XYZ file of C-alpha atoms in Angstrom:
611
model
C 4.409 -23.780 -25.995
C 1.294 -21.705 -24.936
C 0.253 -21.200 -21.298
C -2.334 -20.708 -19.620
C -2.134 -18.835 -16.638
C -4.963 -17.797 -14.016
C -4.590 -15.134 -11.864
C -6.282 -14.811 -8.469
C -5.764 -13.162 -5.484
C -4.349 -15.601 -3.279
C -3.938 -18.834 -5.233
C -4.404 -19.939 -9.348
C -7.759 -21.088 -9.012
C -11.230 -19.283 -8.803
C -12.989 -21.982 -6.532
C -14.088 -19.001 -4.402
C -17.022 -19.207 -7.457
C -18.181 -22.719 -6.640
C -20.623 -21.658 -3.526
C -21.701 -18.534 -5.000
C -25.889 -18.520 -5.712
C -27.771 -15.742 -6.855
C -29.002 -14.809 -3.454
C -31.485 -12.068 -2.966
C -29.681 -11.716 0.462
C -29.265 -8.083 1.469
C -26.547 -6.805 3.965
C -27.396 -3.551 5.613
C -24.065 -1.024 5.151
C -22.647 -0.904 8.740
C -21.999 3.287 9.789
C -22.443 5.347 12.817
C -23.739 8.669 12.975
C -20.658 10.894 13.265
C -22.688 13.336 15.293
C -22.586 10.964 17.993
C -18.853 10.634 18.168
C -17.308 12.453 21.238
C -14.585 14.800 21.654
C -11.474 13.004 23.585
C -9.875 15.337 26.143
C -6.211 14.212 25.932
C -3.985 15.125 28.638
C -0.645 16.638 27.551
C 2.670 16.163 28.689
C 6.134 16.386 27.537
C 9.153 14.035 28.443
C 13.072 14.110 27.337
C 12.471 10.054 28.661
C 14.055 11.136 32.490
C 11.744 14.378 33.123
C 8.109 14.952 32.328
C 6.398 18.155 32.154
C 2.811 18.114 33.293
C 0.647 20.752 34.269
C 3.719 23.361 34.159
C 5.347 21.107 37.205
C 8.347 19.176 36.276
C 8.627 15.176 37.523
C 10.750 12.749 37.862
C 9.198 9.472 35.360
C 8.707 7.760 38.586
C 7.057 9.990 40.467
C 4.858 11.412 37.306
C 3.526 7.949 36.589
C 3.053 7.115 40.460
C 0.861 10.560 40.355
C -0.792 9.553 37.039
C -2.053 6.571 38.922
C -3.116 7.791 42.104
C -5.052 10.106 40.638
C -6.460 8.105 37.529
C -5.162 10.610 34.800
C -6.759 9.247 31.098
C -5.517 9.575 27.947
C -1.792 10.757 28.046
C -0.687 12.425 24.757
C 2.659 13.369 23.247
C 3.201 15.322 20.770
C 6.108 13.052 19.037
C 6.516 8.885 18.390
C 10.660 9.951 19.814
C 9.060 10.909 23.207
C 7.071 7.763 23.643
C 9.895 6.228 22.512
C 11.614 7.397 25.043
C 9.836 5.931 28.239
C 8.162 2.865 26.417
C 9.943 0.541 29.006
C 8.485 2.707 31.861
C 4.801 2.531 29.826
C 5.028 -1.344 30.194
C 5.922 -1.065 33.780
C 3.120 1.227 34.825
C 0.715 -0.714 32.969
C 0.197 2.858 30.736
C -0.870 3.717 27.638
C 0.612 6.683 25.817
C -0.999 8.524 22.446
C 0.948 10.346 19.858
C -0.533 13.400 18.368
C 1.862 12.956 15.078
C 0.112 9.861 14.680
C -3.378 10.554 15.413
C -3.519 13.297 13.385
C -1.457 13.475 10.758
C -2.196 16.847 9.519
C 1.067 18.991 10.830
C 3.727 18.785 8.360
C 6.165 20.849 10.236
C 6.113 18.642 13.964
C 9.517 18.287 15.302
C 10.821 16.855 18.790
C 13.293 19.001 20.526
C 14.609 19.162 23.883
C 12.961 21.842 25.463
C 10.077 20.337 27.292
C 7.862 23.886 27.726
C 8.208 24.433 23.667
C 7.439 20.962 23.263
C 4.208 20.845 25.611
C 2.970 24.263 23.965
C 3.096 23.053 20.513
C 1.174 20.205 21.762
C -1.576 22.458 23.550
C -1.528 24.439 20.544
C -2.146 21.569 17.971
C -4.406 19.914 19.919
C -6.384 23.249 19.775
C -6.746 23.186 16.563
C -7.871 19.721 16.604
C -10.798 20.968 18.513
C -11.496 24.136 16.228
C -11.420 21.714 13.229
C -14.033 19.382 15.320
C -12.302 16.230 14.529
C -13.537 13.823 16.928
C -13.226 9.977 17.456
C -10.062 10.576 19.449
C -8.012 10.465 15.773
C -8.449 11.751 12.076
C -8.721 8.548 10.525
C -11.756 7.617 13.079
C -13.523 10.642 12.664
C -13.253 10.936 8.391
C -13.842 6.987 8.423
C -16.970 7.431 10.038
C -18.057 10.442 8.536
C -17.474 8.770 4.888
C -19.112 5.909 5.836
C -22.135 7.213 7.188
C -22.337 9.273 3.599
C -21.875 6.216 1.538
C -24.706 4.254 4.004
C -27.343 7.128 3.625
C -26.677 7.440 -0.010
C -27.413 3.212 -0.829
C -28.233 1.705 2.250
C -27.577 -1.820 1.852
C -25.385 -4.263 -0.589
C -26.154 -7.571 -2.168
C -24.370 -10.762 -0.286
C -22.556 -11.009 -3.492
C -20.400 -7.949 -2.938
C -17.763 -9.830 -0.647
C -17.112 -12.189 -3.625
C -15.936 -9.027 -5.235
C -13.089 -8.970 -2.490
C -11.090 -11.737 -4.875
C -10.926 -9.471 -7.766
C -9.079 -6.539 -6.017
C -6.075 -7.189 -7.029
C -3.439 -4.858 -6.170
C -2.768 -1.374 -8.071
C 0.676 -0.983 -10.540
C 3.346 -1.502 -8.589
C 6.910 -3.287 -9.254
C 10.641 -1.614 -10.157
C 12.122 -2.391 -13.472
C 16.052 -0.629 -13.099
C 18.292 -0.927 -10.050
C 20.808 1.745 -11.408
C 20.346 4.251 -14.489
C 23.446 6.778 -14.695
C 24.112 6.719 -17.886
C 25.795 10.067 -18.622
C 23.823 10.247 -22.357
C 20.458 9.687 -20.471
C 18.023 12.039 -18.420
C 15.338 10.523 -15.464
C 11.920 12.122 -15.466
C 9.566 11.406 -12.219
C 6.369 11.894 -12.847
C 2.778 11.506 -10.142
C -0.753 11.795 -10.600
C -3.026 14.323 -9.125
C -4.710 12.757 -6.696
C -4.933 9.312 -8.827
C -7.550 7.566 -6.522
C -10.158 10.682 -6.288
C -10.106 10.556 -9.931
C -10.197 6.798 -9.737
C -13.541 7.068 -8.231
C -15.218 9.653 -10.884
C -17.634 8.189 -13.509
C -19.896 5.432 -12.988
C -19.924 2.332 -10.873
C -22.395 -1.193 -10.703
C -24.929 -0.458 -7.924
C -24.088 -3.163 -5.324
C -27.486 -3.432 -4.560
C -28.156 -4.702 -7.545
C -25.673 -7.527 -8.166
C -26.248 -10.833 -10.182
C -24.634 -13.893 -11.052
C -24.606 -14.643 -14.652
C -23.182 -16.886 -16.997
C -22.472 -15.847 -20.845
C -22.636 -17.911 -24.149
C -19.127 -19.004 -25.695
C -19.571 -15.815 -28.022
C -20.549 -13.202 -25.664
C -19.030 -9.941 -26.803
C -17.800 -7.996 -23.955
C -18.260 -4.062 -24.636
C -18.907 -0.485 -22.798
C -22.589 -1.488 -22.946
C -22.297 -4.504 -21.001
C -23.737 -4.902 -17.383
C -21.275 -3.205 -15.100
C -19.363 -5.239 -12.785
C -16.979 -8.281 -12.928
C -15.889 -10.727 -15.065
C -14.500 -14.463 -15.306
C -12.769 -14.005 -18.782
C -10.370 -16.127 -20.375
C -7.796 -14.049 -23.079
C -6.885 -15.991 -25.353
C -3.013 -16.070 -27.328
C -1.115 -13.071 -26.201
C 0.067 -10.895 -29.175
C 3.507 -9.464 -29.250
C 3.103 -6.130 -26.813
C 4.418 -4.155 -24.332
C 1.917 -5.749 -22.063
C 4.077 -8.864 -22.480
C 6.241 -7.510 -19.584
C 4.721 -4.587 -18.724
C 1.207 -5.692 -17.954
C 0.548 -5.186 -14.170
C -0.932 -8.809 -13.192
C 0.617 -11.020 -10.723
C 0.424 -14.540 -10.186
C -0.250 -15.734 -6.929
C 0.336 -19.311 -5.302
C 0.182 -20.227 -1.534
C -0.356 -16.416 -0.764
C 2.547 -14.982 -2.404
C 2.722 -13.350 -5.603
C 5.371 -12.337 -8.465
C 5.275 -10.442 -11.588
C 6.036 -12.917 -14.552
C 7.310 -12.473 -18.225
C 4.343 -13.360 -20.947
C 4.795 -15.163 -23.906
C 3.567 -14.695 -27.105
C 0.366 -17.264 -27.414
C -0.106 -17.406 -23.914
C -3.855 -17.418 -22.234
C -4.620 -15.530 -19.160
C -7.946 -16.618 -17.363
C -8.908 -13.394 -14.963
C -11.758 -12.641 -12.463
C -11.376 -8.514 -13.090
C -13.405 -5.453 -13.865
C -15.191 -4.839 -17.143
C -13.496 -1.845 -18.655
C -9.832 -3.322 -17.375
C -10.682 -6.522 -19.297
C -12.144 -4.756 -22.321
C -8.838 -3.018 -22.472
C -6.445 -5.978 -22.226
C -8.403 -7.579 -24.842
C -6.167 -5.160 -27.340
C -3.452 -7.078 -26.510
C -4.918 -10.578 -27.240
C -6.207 -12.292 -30.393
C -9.635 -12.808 -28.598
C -11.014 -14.152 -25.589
C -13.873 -16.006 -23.906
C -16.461 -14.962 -21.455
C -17.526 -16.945 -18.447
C -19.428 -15.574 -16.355
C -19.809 -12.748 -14.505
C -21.133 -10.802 -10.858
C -22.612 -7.484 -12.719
C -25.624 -5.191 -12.037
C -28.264 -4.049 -13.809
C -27.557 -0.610 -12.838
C -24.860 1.385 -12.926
C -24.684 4.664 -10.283
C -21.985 7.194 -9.505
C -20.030 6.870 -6.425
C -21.437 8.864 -3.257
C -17.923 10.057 -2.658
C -17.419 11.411 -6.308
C -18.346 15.200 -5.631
C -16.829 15.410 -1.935
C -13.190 14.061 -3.016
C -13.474 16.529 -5.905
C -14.499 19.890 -3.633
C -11.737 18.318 -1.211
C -9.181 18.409 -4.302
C -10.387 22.128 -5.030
C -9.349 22.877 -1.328
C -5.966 20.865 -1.102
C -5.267 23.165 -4.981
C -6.256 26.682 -3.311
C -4.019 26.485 -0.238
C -0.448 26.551 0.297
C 1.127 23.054 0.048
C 1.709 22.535 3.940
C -0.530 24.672 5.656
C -3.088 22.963 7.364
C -6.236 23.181 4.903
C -3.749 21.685 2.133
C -2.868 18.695 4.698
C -6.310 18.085 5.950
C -8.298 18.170 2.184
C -4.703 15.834 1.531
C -5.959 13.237 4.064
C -9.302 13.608 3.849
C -8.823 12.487 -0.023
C -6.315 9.090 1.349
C -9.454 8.125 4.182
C -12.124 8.789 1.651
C -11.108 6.614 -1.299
C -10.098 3.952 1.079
C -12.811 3.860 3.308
C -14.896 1.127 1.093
C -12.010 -1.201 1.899
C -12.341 -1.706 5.312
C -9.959 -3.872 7.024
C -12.211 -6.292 9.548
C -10.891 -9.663 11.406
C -12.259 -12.671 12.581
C -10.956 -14.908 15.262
C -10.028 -18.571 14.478
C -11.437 -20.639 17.115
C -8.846 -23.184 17.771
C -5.163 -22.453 18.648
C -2.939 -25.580 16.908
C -1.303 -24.572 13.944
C -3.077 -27.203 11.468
C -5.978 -25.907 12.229
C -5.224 -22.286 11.935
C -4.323 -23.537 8.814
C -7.226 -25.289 7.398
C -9.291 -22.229 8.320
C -7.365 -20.321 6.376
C -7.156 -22.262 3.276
C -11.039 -22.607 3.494
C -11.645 -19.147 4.043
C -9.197 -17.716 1.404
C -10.039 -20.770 -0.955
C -6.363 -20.538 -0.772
C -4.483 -23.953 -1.052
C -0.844 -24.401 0.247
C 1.477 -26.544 -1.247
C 1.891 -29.925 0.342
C 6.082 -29.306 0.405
C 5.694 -26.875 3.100
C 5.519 -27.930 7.141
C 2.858 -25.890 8.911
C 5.055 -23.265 10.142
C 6.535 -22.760 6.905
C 2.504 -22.043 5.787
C 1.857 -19.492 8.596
C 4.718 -17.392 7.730
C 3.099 -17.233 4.129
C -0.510 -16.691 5.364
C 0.720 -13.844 7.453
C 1.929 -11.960 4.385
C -0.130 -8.761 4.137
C -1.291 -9.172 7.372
C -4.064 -11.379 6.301
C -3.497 -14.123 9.287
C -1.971 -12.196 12.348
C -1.305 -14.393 15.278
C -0.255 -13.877 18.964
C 1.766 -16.284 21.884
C 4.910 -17.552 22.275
C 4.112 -20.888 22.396
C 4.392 -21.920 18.789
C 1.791 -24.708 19.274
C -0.852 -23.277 21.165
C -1.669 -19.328 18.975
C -4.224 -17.098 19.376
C -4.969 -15.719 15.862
C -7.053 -14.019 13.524
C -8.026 -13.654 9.492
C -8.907 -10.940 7.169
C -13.212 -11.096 7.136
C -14.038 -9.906 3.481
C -17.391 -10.310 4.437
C -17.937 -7.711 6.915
C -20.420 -5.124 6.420
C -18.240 -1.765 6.332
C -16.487 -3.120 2.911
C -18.395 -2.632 -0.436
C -16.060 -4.234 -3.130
C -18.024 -3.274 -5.807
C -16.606 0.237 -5.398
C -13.054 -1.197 -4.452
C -12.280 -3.168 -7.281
C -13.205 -0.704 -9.699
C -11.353 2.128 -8.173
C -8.261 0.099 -8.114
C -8.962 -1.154 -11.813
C -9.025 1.992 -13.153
C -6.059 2.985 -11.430
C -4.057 0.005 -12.852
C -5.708 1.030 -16.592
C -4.365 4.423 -16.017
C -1.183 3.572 -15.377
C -1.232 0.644 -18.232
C -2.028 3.502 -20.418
C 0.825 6.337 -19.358
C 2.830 3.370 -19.845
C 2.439 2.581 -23.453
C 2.035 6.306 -24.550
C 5.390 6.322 -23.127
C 6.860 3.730 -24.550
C 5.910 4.918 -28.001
C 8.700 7.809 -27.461
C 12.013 6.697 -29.005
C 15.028 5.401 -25.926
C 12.293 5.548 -23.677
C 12.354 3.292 -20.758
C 10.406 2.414 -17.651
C 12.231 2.517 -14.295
C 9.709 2.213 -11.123
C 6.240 2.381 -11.411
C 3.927 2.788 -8.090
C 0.684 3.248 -7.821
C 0.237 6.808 -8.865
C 3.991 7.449 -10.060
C 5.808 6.629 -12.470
C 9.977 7.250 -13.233
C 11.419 6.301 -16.596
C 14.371 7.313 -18.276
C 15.787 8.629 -21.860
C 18.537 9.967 -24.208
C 18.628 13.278 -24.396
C 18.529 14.240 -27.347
C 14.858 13.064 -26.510
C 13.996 15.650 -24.054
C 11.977 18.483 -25.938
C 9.942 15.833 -27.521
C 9.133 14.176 -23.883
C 8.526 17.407 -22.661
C 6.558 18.567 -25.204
C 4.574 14.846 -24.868
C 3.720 15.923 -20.532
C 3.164 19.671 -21.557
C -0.481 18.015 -22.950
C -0.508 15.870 -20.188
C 0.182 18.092 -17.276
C -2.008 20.337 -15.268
C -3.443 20.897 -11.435
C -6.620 19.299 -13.069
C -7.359 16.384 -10.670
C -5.789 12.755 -12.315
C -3.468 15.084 -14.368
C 0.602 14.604 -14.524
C 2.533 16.540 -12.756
C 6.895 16.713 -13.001
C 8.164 16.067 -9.684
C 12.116 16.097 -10.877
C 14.714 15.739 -13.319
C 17.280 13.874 -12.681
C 20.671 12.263 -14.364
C 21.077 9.360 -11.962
C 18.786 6.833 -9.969
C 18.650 4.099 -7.792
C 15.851 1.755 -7.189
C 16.109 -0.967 -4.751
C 12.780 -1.575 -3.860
C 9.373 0.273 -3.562
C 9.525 3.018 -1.698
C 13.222 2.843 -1.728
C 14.895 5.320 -4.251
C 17.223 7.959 -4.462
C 17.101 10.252 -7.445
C 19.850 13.185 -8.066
C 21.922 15.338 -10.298
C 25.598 15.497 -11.597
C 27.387 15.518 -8.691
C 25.607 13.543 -6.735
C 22.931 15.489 -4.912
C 19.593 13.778 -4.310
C 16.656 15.834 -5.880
C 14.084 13.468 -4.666
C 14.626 10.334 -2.450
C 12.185 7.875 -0.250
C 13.027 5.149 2.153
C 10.769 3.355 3.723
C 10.998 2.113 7.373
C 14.280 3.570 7.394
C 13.845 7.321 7.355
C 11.734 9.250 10.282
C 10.198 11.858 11.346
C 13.158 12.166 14.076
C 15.636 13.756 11.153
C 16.006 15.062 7.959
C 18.650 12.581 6.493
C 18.660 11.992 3.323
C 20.304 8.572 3.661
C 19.570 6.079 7.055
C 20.907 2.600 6.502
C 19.852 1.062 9.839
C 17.548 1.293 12.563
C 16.568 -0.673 15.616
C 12.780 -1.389 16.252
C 11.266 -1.753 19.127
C 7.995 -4.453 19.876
C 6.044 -5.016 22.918
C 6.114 -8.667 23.387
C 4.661 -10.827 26.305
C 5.125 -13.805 27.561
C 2.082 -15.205 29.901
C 0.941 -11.561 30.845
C 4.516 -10.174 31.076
C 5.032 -7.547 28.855
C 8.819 -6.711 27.520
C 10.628 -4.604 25.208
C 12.452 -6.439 22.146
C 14.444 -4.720 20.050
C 15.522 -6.023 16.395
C 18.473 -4.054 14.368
C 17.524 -3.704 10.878
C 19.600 -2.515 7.871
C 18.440 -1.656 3.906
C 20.541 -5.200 2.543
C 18.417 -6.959 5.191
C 15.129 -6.009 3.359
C 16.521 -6.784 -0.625
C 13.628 -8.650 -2.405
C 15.006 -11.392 -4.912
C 11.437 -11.697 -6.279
C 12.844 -10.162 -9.719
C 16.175 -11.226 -11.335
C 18.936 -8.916 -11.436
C 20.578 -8.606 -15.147
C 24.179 -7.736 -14.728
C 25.478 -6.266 -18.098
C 28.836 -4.931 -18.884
C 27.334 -1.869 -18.985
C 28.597 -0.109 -15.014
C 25.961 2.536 -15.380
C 23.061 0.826 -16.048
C 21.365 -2.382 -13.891
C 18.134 -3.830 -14.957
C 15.602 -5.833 -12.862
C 14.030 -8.947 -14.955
C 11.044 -10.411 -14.213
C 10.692 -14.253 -14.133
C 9.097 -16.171 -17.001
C 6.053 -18.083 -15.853
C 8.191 -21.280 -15.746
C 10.102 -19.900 -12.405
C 7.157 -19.683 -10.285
C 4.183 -21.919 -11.749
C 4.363 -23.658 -8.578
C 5.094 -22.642 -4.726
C 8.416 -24.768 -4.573
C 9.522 -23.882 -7.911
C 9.106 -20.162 -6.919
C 11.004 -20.431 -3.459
C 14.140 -22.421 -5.677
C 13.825 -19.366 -8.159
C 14.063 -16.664 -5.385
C 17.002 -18.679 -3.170
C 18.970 -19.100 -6.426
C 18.772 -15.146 -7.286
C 19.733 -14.704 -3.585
C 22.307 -16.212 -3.779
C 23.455 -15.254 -7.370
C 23.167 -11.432 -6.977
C 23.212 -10.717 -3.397
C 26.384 -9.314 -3.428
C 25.970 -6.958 -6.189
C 23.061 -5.618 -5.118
C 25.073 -5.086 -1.788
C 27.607 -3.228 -3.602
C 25.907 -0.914 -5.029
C 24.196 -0.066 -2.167
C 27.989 0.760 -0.733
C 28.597 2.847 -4.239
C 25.490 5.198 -3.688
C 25.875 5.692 0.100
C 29.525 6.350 -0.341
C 28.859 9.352 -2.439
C 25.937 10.653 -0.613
C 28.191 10.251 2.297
C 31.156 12.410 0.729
C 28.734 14.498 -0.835
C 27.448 15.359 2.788
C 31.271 15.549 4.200
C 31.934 17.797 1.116
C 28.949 20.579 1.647
């Protein structure tokens, strides 16, 4: 039976359509000058969380933060997140507030706490130096490049149509989801492969003005090419052909603000609210489609950040990977292909929970299924951060929402650059896929891991020998490997024959404090408050706490090889059908997932004990 599916960014509708007008309304970019930004004099200490080191005198915590007050010091600074860390509890009770340098400016790849206080306090002095020789100012790196790429973008158009926060529903996220749990197949090789710089090339070529944007709606056989108005589409695809997009394609479907990736079916219909060249490309892997209607302009322009992420590529390729010029043009690239995205809130006026709610639901044009009490519905409007809410009182919360309509975000850009980021990655994809044993392990965002026989090698290397170069949005090899392990994003461990790790990343679980490859658990610490008083909590975490079940686990016969499966439409059509879908695979596969967890940390472990 044919589907049809419609994919949004919160919910399966597109009622966020239904008040749009063609309004001449302009909205004036917001920016600030970042001439007029000041230079923050930090004040640097060092602490081992019982002594602090402070103008080359050494102090007991109490008596350094009794001085800090009597004399009004401003703006402590350490150079690590350990040594805040390590005197949070007496930051609460002083009423202080402590910066990290690691964090502000995270352009020193080499920072490391140790415990000699007067080494620790002149690397501080020193980096904060070259803060000041590299005038970044703002007080952080993020504030001063934010503001500096904003102010470029606002000189260079100005102002943006009201339409442009419409465009906010159609940036869906970029290509990210893991396919294998395990691949050690001793007949198969693992290639990991990145992008140069995927989002600076993301935002090369041409873009719809959004001063310029219109509302339009197109005849039943509108035909949707490169020489139609830039912008963004309502487009229904019509009967799915038999693909790799089937379950590959990088959609999600979302209901009551959560999402999953989903298995098409041959036949099936897909109604989208996306980016013209995206679309035009999927339409390869329909039998036709339909256009709706559309927010496009009548002028297409190239983005004012084209040229400066492209000299700041140039830099980060000239300089030693690690020295500060390489880390600075590094960052500089993350700030200034984000920067159109701006992340601005708005406070919800009342404090009961229905309300919260409603405002959401209206705002989002996000609908929550009636089968869910009201707290059940703020723990799935918080996902992403999108409602954030404060109080212990349960009943009575302070809270605030996601404002897509602020006037720091232009969407017009957004969208686009995370289209063609997605189309990118859609394309590496099936090129790959066209190579004989070939198979896709963990794809995100700008890399990509898949897997192969061997004997398959020279003709995969030969394929990335055209494919890679330092040319910005070029492949590069990152590693080799002979066995993986994927157990979420960000979560992988990659290695050789006897078991050591070539290339490995764990989220929330590894730190700057160490150099392990492997860190199971780790205790986080939140400020909380309860009416004004302000407490340490801390909550014990561990990897098999964190195990998504929003994919099903396929559990062959096969020890060396684990697949992740997504679900087929029919598993999550609806918000209670999706829940019953992820409890079941919970509870079906929790265990083996949990296993193998043991298997790979047991021979890291002896691997570590054996070196």
């Amino acid at each position: 039976m044919n589907q049809k599916i419609a994919i949004s960014r919160h919910d399966d509708n597109f009622s966020f359509l239904n008040e749009v007008t063609n309004s001449n309304k302009r909205i004036r970019l917001g920016s600030v000058n970042p001439n007029k930004l000041n230079q923050v004099d930090y004040t640097p200490i060092s602490t081992n969380g019982h002594t602090v080191l402070y103008n080359q005198k050494y102090f007991e915590i109490h008596e350094f933060f009794h001085k800090v007050k009597s004399e009004n010091v401003q703006n402590l600074i350490v150079l690590t997140t350990k040594e805040k860390s390590k005197i949070l509890e007496d930051l609460l009770i002083y009423n202080q507030r402590m910066y990290v340098l690691e964090e502000l400016y995270p352009i020193f790849s080499d920072l490391k706490y140790i415990s000699n206080l007067e080494r620790n306090l002149n690397e501080l002095v020193k980096r904060l130096n070259d803060v000041r020789n590299l005038c970044i100012k703002g007080g952080s790196l993020n504030k001063s490049l934010s503001t500096k790429y904003r102010y470029a973008i606002e000189r260079a158009i100005r102002y943006k149509s009201e339409l442009d926060s419409t465009l906010y529903f159609a940036c869906l996220p970029p290509y990210q989801e893991v396919f294998k749990l395990t691949e050690k197949q001793k007949d198969r090789v693992i290639f990991s492969v990145d992008y140069n710089s995927m989002f600076a090339k993301c935002i090369q070529g041409s873009f719809p003005d959004p001063r310029k944007l219109k509302l339009k709606s197109f005849k039943d056989s509108y035909e949707l090419n490169e020489l139609s108005p830039d912008g963004v589409y309502r487009v229904l695809l019509i009967g799915a052909k038999n693909s790799i997009f089937l379950k590959h394609h990088p959609l999600k479907f979302s209901r009551s603000n959560q999402s999953f990736h989903f298995n098409l079916e041959v036949g099936d219909n897909i109604e989208v609210f996306l980016p013209r060249d995206e679309i035009i490309y999927y339409t390869s892997f329909f039998e036709g489609y339909r256009v709706y209607s559309g927010i496009v302009s009548s002028r297409e322009i190239l983005h004012p950040l084209s040229k400066t992420v492209q000299t700041l590529y140039n830099d980060r390729k000239s300089s030693r990977i690690g020295c500060l010029k390489n880390s600075l043009a590094k960052q500089s690239i993350v700030i200034a292909t984000s920067v159109t995205n701006a992340k601005r809130y708005i406070k919800v006026n009342s404090e009961q929970p229905n309300d919260i709610i409603n405002f959401f639901e209206q705002h989002f044009k996000c609908r929550f299924d009636d089968s869910f009490d009201v707290f059940q519905k703020l723990e799935l409007a918080k996902i992403s951060n999108r409602l954030v809410t404060s109080g212990t009182n349960i009943n009575k919360l302070r809270s605030k929402v996601i404002n897509y309509k602020n006037r720091d975000s232009i969407y017009s850009f957004h969208s686009k650059m995370l289209s063609n980021s997605r189309i990118m990655m859609m394309k590496l994809i099936e090129k790959l896929l066209k190579i004989n044993t070939v198979e896709i392990c963990y794809a995100n965002v700008d890399s990509i891991h898949f897997s192969l026989n061997r004997d398959m090698v020279n003709e995969v290397r030969s394929f990335l020998n055209e494919e890679c170069s330092d040319e910005l949005g070029k492949l590069k090899i990152e590693t080799q490997a002979t066995f993986g392990y994927w157990f979420d994003l960000g979560r992988y461990w990659l290695g050789k024959e006897n078991f050591e790790v070539t290339k490995y990343s764990n989220t929330l679980f590894n730190n700057s404090f160490d150099n392990k490859i492997y860190n199971r658990r780790r205790v986080l610490k939140k400020v909380d408050s309860i009416q004004g008083y302000r407490y340490i909590s801390y909550l014990p975490i561990a990897i098999e706490k964190t195990f998504s079940f929003k994919k099903k686990l396929v559990v062959s016969n096969n020890p060396d090889q684990t697949l992740y499966k997504r679900f087929d439409y029919s598993e999550i059509k609806s918000a209670p059908i999706a829940s019953n879908s992820v409890n079941k695979e919970k509870i079906t596969n929790y265990r083996h997932k949990f296993s193998l967890l043991n298997e790979m940390a047991s021979n890291i472990q002896q691997l570590t004990i054996n070196n």
